[in-house]
Amino acid sequence: MRIYLIYICILFNVVFLKNLTLHDYDNPSANHILDSTIPYDNSDLLIVVGMLGGIEFYDISNPEILNNLNNLQLTGGGGGQGGGGGTKPNCIVALNDYAYVTTNRGLGIIDISNPSNPEYLGIVSGTNNYILEDLDLNSNFLAVAAH
């Protein structure tokens, strides 16, 4: 019995505690996490997309502290004026001052020049009739998987 206990303790330490760091993330509004990104040009910013509760922005410049900057709720179908809500984010990528997010209403654009106060700019016209799956950036090109 003692050998089994020692074996379980060693197994637990080797498998479960190796390089594990726990952080308190202050019960974010965004939950049921779908995607996250660290912008290519700003390694101090983490953007987390939740199926419920919108998009969370975190300052990760100090690896010991996960600092929540803001929560962004996507509104309406475009133009940035709101008008109805219900826009659900899915996948996200970011470069420079903008984040691009696939939603149930099309391709959304977010101004992230001030991550503490991100601004949802709306939906790109002509993208609302597609089921958008994933997206990626390469230089000045944005590729979106749709069907």
PDB file of C-alpha atoms in Angstrom:
ATOM      1  CA  MET A   1       0.000   0.000   0.000  1.00  0.00           C
ATOM      2  CA  ARG A   2       2.827   2.396   0.878  1.00  0.00           C
ATOM      3  CA  ILE A   3       4.485   1.817  -2.526  1.00  0.00           C
ATOM      4  CA  TYR A   4       1.240   2.732  -4.314  1.00  0.00           C
ATOM      5  CA  LEU A   5       0.940   5.915  -2.286  1.00  0.00           C
ATOM      6  CA  ILE A   6       4.523   6.921  -3.124  1.00  0.00           C
ATOM      7  CA  TYR A   7       3.928   6.095  -6.792  1.00  0.00           C
ATOM      8  CA  ILE A   8       0.751   8.211  -6.875  1.00  0.00           C
ATOM      9  CA  CYS A   9       2.538  11.160  -5.219  1.00  0.00           C
ATOM     10  CA  ILE A  10       5.425  10.996  -7.693  1.00  0.00           C
ATOM     11  CA  LEU A  11       3.053  10.631 -10.640  1.00  0.00           C
ATOM     12  CA  PHE A  12       0.980  13.592  -9.456  1.00  0.00           C
ATOM     13  CA  ASN A  13       4.072  15.792  -9.054  1.00  0.00           C
ATOM     14  CA  VAL A  14       5.544  14.832 -12.428  1.00  0.00           C
ATOM     15  CA  VAL A  15       2.344  14.994 -14.478  1.00  0.00           C
ATOM     16  CA  PHE A  16       0.201  17.646 -12.870  1.00  0.00           C
ATOM     17  CA  LEU A  17       2.559  20.146 -11.267  1.00  0.00           C
ATOM     18  CA  LYS A  18       5.173  20.459 -13.980  1.00  0.00           C
ATOM     19  CA  ASN A  19       5.418  24.100 -15.097  1.00  0.00           C
ATOM     20  CA  LEU A  20       1.946  24.880 -13.763  1.00  0.00           C
ATOM     21  CA  THR A  21       1.201  28.434 -12.732  1.00  0.00           C
ATOM     22  CA  LEU A  22      -2.225  29.376 -11.404  1.00  0.00           C
ATOM     23  CA  HIS A  23      -3.623  32.875 -11.816  1.00  0.00           C
ATOM     24  CA  ASP A  24      -6.768  34.465 -10.481  1.00  0.00           C
ATOM     25  CA  TYR A  25      -8.529  36.133 -13.388  1.00  0.00           C
ATOM     26  CA  ASP A  26     -11.126  37.977 -11.301  1.00  0.00           C
ATOM     27  CA  ASN A  27     -14.198  36.142 -12.608  1.00  0.00           C
ATOM     28  CA  PRO A  28     -14.283  37.665 -16.107  1.00  0.00           C
ATOM     29  CA  SER A  29     -17.578  38.488 -17.804  1.00  0.00           C
ATOM     30  CA  ALA A  30     -16.522  36.548 -20.907  1.00  0.00           C
ATOM     31  CA  ASN A  31     -16.919  32.853 -20.306  1.00  0.00           C
ATOM     32  CA  HIS A  32     -17.202  29.696 -22.369  1.00  0.00           C
ATOM     33  CA  ILE A  33     -13.893  30.769 -23.927  1.00  0.00           C
ATOM     34  CA  LEU A  34     -13.740  30.230 -27.680  1.00  0.00           C
ATOM     35  CA  ASP A  35     -10.500  31.887 -28.757  1.00  0.00           C
ATOM     36  CA  SER A  36      -7.698  34.168 -27.633  1.00  0.00           C
ATOM     37  CA  THR A  37      -4.927  36.142 -29.252  1.00  0.00           C
ATOM     38  CA  ILE A  38      -1.847  38.139 -28.407  1.00  0.00           C
ATOM     39  CA  PRO A  39      -1.405  40.789 -31.128  1.00  0.00           C
ATOM     40  CA  TYR A  40       1.710  40.281 -33.235  1.00  0.00           C
ATOM     41  CA  ASP A  41       2.973  43.764 -32.396  1.00  0.00           C
ATOM     42  CA  ASN A  42       1.862  44.022 -28.732  1.00  0.00           C
ATOM     43  CA  SER A  43       2.966  41.075 -26.636  1.00  0.00           C
ATOM     44  CA  ASP A  44       1.670  42.794 -23.476  1.00  0.00           C
ATOM     45  CA  LEU A  45      -1.979  42.456 -24.540  1.00  0.00           C
ATOM     46  CA  LEU A  46      -4.122  39.334 -24.315  1.00  0.00           C
ATOM     47  CA  ILE A  47      -7.581  39.317 -25.913  1.00  0.00           C
ATOM     48  CA  VAL A  48      -9.979  36.531 -24.877  1.00  0.00           C
ATOM     49  CA  VAL A  49     -13.236  35.820 -26.708  1.00  0.00           C
ATOM     50  CA  GLY A  50     -16.096  34.280 -24.756  1.00  0.00           C
ATOM     51  CA  MET A  51     -19.233  32.808 -26.265  1.00  0.00           C
ATOM     52  CA  LEU A  52     -21.109  34.534 -23.469  1.00  0.00           C
ATOM     53  CA  GLY A  53     -20.132  37.860 -22.008  1.00  0.00           C
ATOM     54  CA  GLY A  54     -18.187  39.434 -24.842  1.00  0.00           C
ATOM     55  CA  ILE A  55     -14.451  39.995 -25.196  1.00  0.00           C
ATOM     56  CA  GLU A  56     -11.969  40.499 -22.356  1.00  0.00           C
ATOM     57  CA  PHE A  57      -8.785  42.584 -22.645  1.00  0.00           C
ATOM     58  CA  TYR A  58      -5.847  41.874 -20.316  1.00  0.00           C
ATOM     59  CA  ASP A  59      -2.483  43.524 -19.680  1.00  0.00           C
ATOM     60  CA  ILE A  60       0.012  40.658 -19.399  1.00  0.00           C
ATOM     61  CA  SER A  61       3.199  42.747 -19.204  1.00  0.00           C
ATOM     62  CA  ASN A  62       3.847  41.299 -15.740  1.00  0.00           C
ATOM     63  CA  PRO A  63       3.615  37.485 -15.906  1.00  0.00           C
ATOM     64  CA  GLU A  64       2.789  37.389 -12.189  1.00  0.00           C
ATOM     65  CA  ILE A  65      -0.339  39.548 -12.534  1.00  0.00           C
ATOM     66  CA  LEU A  66      -3.205  39.126 -14.992  1.00  0.00           C
ATOM     67  CA  ASN A  67      -4.616  42.667 -15.173  1.00  0.00           C
ATOM     68  CA  ASN A  68      -8.129  42.944 -16.640  1.00  0.00           C
ATOM     69  CA  LEU A  69      -8.328  46.157 -18.687  1.00  0.00           C
ATOM     70  CA  ASN A  70     -11.863  46.013 -20.057  1.00  0.00           C
ATOM     71  CA  ASN A  71     -14.775  43.905 -21.235  1.00  0.00           C
ATOM     72  CA  LEU A  72     -16.290  44.708 -24.624  1.00  0.00           C
ATOM     73  CA  GLN A  73     -19.840  43.691 -25.486  1.00  0.00           C
ATOM     74  CA  LEU A  74     -20.519  43.567 -29.215  1.00  0.00           C
ATOM     75  CA  THR A  75     -23.672  45.335 -30.276  1.00  0.00           C
ATOM     76  CA  GLY A  76     -25.957  45.351 -33.321  1.00  0.00           C
ATOM     77  CA  GLY A  77     -25.152  44.450 -36.870  1.00  0.00           C
ATOM     78  CA  GLY A  78     -22.839  47.218 -37.989  1.00  0.00           C
ATOM     79  CA  GLY A  79     -21.790  50.800 -38.145  1.00  0.00           C
ATOM     80  CA  GLY A  80     -20.784  50.900 -34.494  1.00  0.00           C
ATOM     81  CA  GLN A  81     -24.109  52.467 -33.448  1.00  0.00           C
ATOM     82  CA  GLY A  82     -25.431  49.434 -31.618  1.00  0.00           C
ATOM     83  CA  GLY A  83     -29.072  48.832 -32.302  1.00  0.00           C
ATOM     84  CA  GLY A  84     -30.087  45.477 -30.981  1.00  0.00           C
ATOM     85  CA  GLY A  85     -27.162  43.566 -29.574  1.00  0.00           C
ATOM     86  CA  GLY A  86     -26.958  39.827 -29.848  1.00  0.00           C
ATOM     87  CA  THR A  87     -23.695  39.790 -31.811  1.00  0.00           C
ATOM     88  CA  LYS A  88     -21.720  36.784 -30.580  1.00  0.00           C
ATOM     89  CA  PRO A  89     -17.937  36.685 -31.136  1.00  0.00           C
ATOM     90  CA  ASN A  90     -16.164  33.521 -32.224  1.00  0.00           C
ATOM     91  CA  CYS A  91     -12.532  33.766 -33.449  1.00  0.00           C
ATOM     92  CA  ILE A  92     -10.201  36.761 -33.224  1.00  0.00           C
ATOM     93  CA  VAL A  93      -6.872  38.027 -34.594  1.00  0.00           C
ATOM     94  CA  ALA A  94      -5.204  41.396 -34.053  1.00  0.00           C
ATOM     95  CA  LEU A  95      -2.528  43.538 -35.656  1.00  0.00           C
ATOM     96  CA  ASN A  96      -1.530  47.141 -35.049  1.00  0.00           C
ATOM     97  CA  ASP A  97      -4.565  49.080 -33.813  1.00  0.00           C
ATOM     98  CA  TYR A  98      -7.288  46.668 -34.971  1.00  0.00           C
ATOM     99  CA  ALA A  99      -8.741  43.317 -34.000  1.00  0.00           C
ATOM    100  CA  TYR A 100     -10.849  41.305 -36.430  1.00  0.00           C
ATOM    101  CA  VAL A 101     -13.462  38.950 -35.057  1.00  0.00           C
ATOM    102  CA  THR A 102     -15.798  36.446 -36.677  1.00  0.00           C
ATOM    103  CA  THR A 103     -19.333  36.729 -35.309  1.00  0.00           C
ATOM    104  CA  ASN A 104     -22.770  35.319 -35.941  1.00  0.00           C
ATOM    105  CA  ARG A 105     -23.500  38.540 -37.898  1.00  0.00           C
ATOM    106  CA  GLY A 106     -20.338  38.735 -40.026  1.00  0.00           C
ATOM    107  CA  LEU A 107     -16.765  40.013 -39.742  1.00  0.00           C
ATOM    108  CA  GLY A 108     -16.421  42.566 -36.952  1.00  0.00           C
ATOM    109  CA  ILE A 109     -13.706  45.179 -36.489  1.00  0.00           C
ATOM    110  CA  ILE A 110     -12.531  46.534 -33.141  1.00  0.00           C
ATOM    111  CA  ASP A 111     -10.248  49.530 -32.618  1.00  0.00           C
ATOM    112  CA  ILE A 112      -7.746  48.397 -29.973  1.00  0.00           C
ATOM    113  CA  SER A 113      -5.433  51.424 -30.115  1.00  0.00           C
ATOM    114  CA  ASN A 114      -6.423  51.991 -26.471  1.00  0.00           C
ATOM    115  CA  PRO A 115      -6.913  48.474 -24.999  1.00  0.00           C
ATOM    116  CA  SER A 116      -8.374  49.973 -21.816  1.00  0.00           C
ATOM    117  CA  ASN A 117     -11.173  51.431 -23.942  1.00  0.00           C
ATOM    118  CA  PRO A 118     -11.615  49.302 -27.103  1.00  0.00           C
ATOM    119  CA  GLU A 119     -14.184  50.518 -29.626  1.00  0.00           C
ATOM    120  CA  TYR A 120     -16.367  48.181 -31.657  1.00  0.00           C
ATOM    121  CA  LEU A 121     -16.520  49.676 -35.160  1.00  0.00           C
ATOM    122  CA  GLY A 122     -19.134  47.295 -36.556  1.00  0.00           C
ATOM    123  CA  ILE A 123     -19.533  44.610 -39.188  1.00  0.00           C
ATOM    124  CA  VAL A 124     -17.869  44.635 -42.621  1.00  0.00           C
ATOM    125  CA  SER A 125     -20.681  44.975 -45.169  1.00  0.00           C
ATOM    126  CA  GLY A 126     -21.421  41.880 -47.230  1.00  0.00           C
ATOM    127  CA  THR A 127     -20.171  39.395 -44.626  1.00  0.00           C
ATOM    128  CA  ASN A 128     -23.429  38.723 -42.788  1.00  0.00           C
ATOM    129  CA  ASN A 129     -24.728  35.984 -45.115  1.00  0.00           C
ATOM    130  CA  TYR A 130     -21.862  33.602 -44.368  1.00  0.00           C
ATOM    131  CA  ILE A 131     -21.027  31.243 -41.553  1.00  0.00           C
ATOM    132  CA  LEU A 132     -17.571  32.495 -40.578  1.00  0.00           C
ATOM    133  CA  GLU A 133     -15.317  29.936 -38.947  1.00  0.00           C
ATOM    134  CA  ASP A 134     -11.706  31.071 -38.484  1.00  0.00           C
ATOM    135  CA  LEU A 135      -9.406  33.852 -39.608  1.00  0.00           C
ATOM    136  CA  ASP A 136      -5.721  34.700 -39.836  1.00  0.00           C
ATOM    137  CA  LEU A 137      -3.504  37.682 -40.666  1.00  0.00           C
ATOM    138  CA  ASN A 138      -0.394  37.793 -42.837  1.00  0.00           C
ATOM    139  CA  SER A 139       1.078  41.262 -43.371  1.00  0.00           C
ATOM    140  CA  ASN A 140      -1.749  43.298 -44.901  1.00  0.00           C
ATOM    141  CA  PHE A 141      -3.910  40.280 -45.791  1.00  0.00           C
ATOM    142  CA  LEU A 142      -6.787  38.948 -43.728  1.00  0.00           C
ATOM    143  CA  ALA A 143      -7.989  35.441 -44.594  1.00  0.00           C
ATOM    144  CA  VAL A 144     -11.417  34.323 -43.339  1.00  0.00           C
ATOM    145  CA  ALA A 145     -12.773  30.789 -43.584  1.00  0.00           C
ATOM    146  CA  ALA A 146     -16.456  30.938 -44.525  1.00  0.00           C
ATOM    147  CA  HIS A 147     -19.180  28.760 -45.950  1.00  0.00           C
TER     148      HIS A 147
END
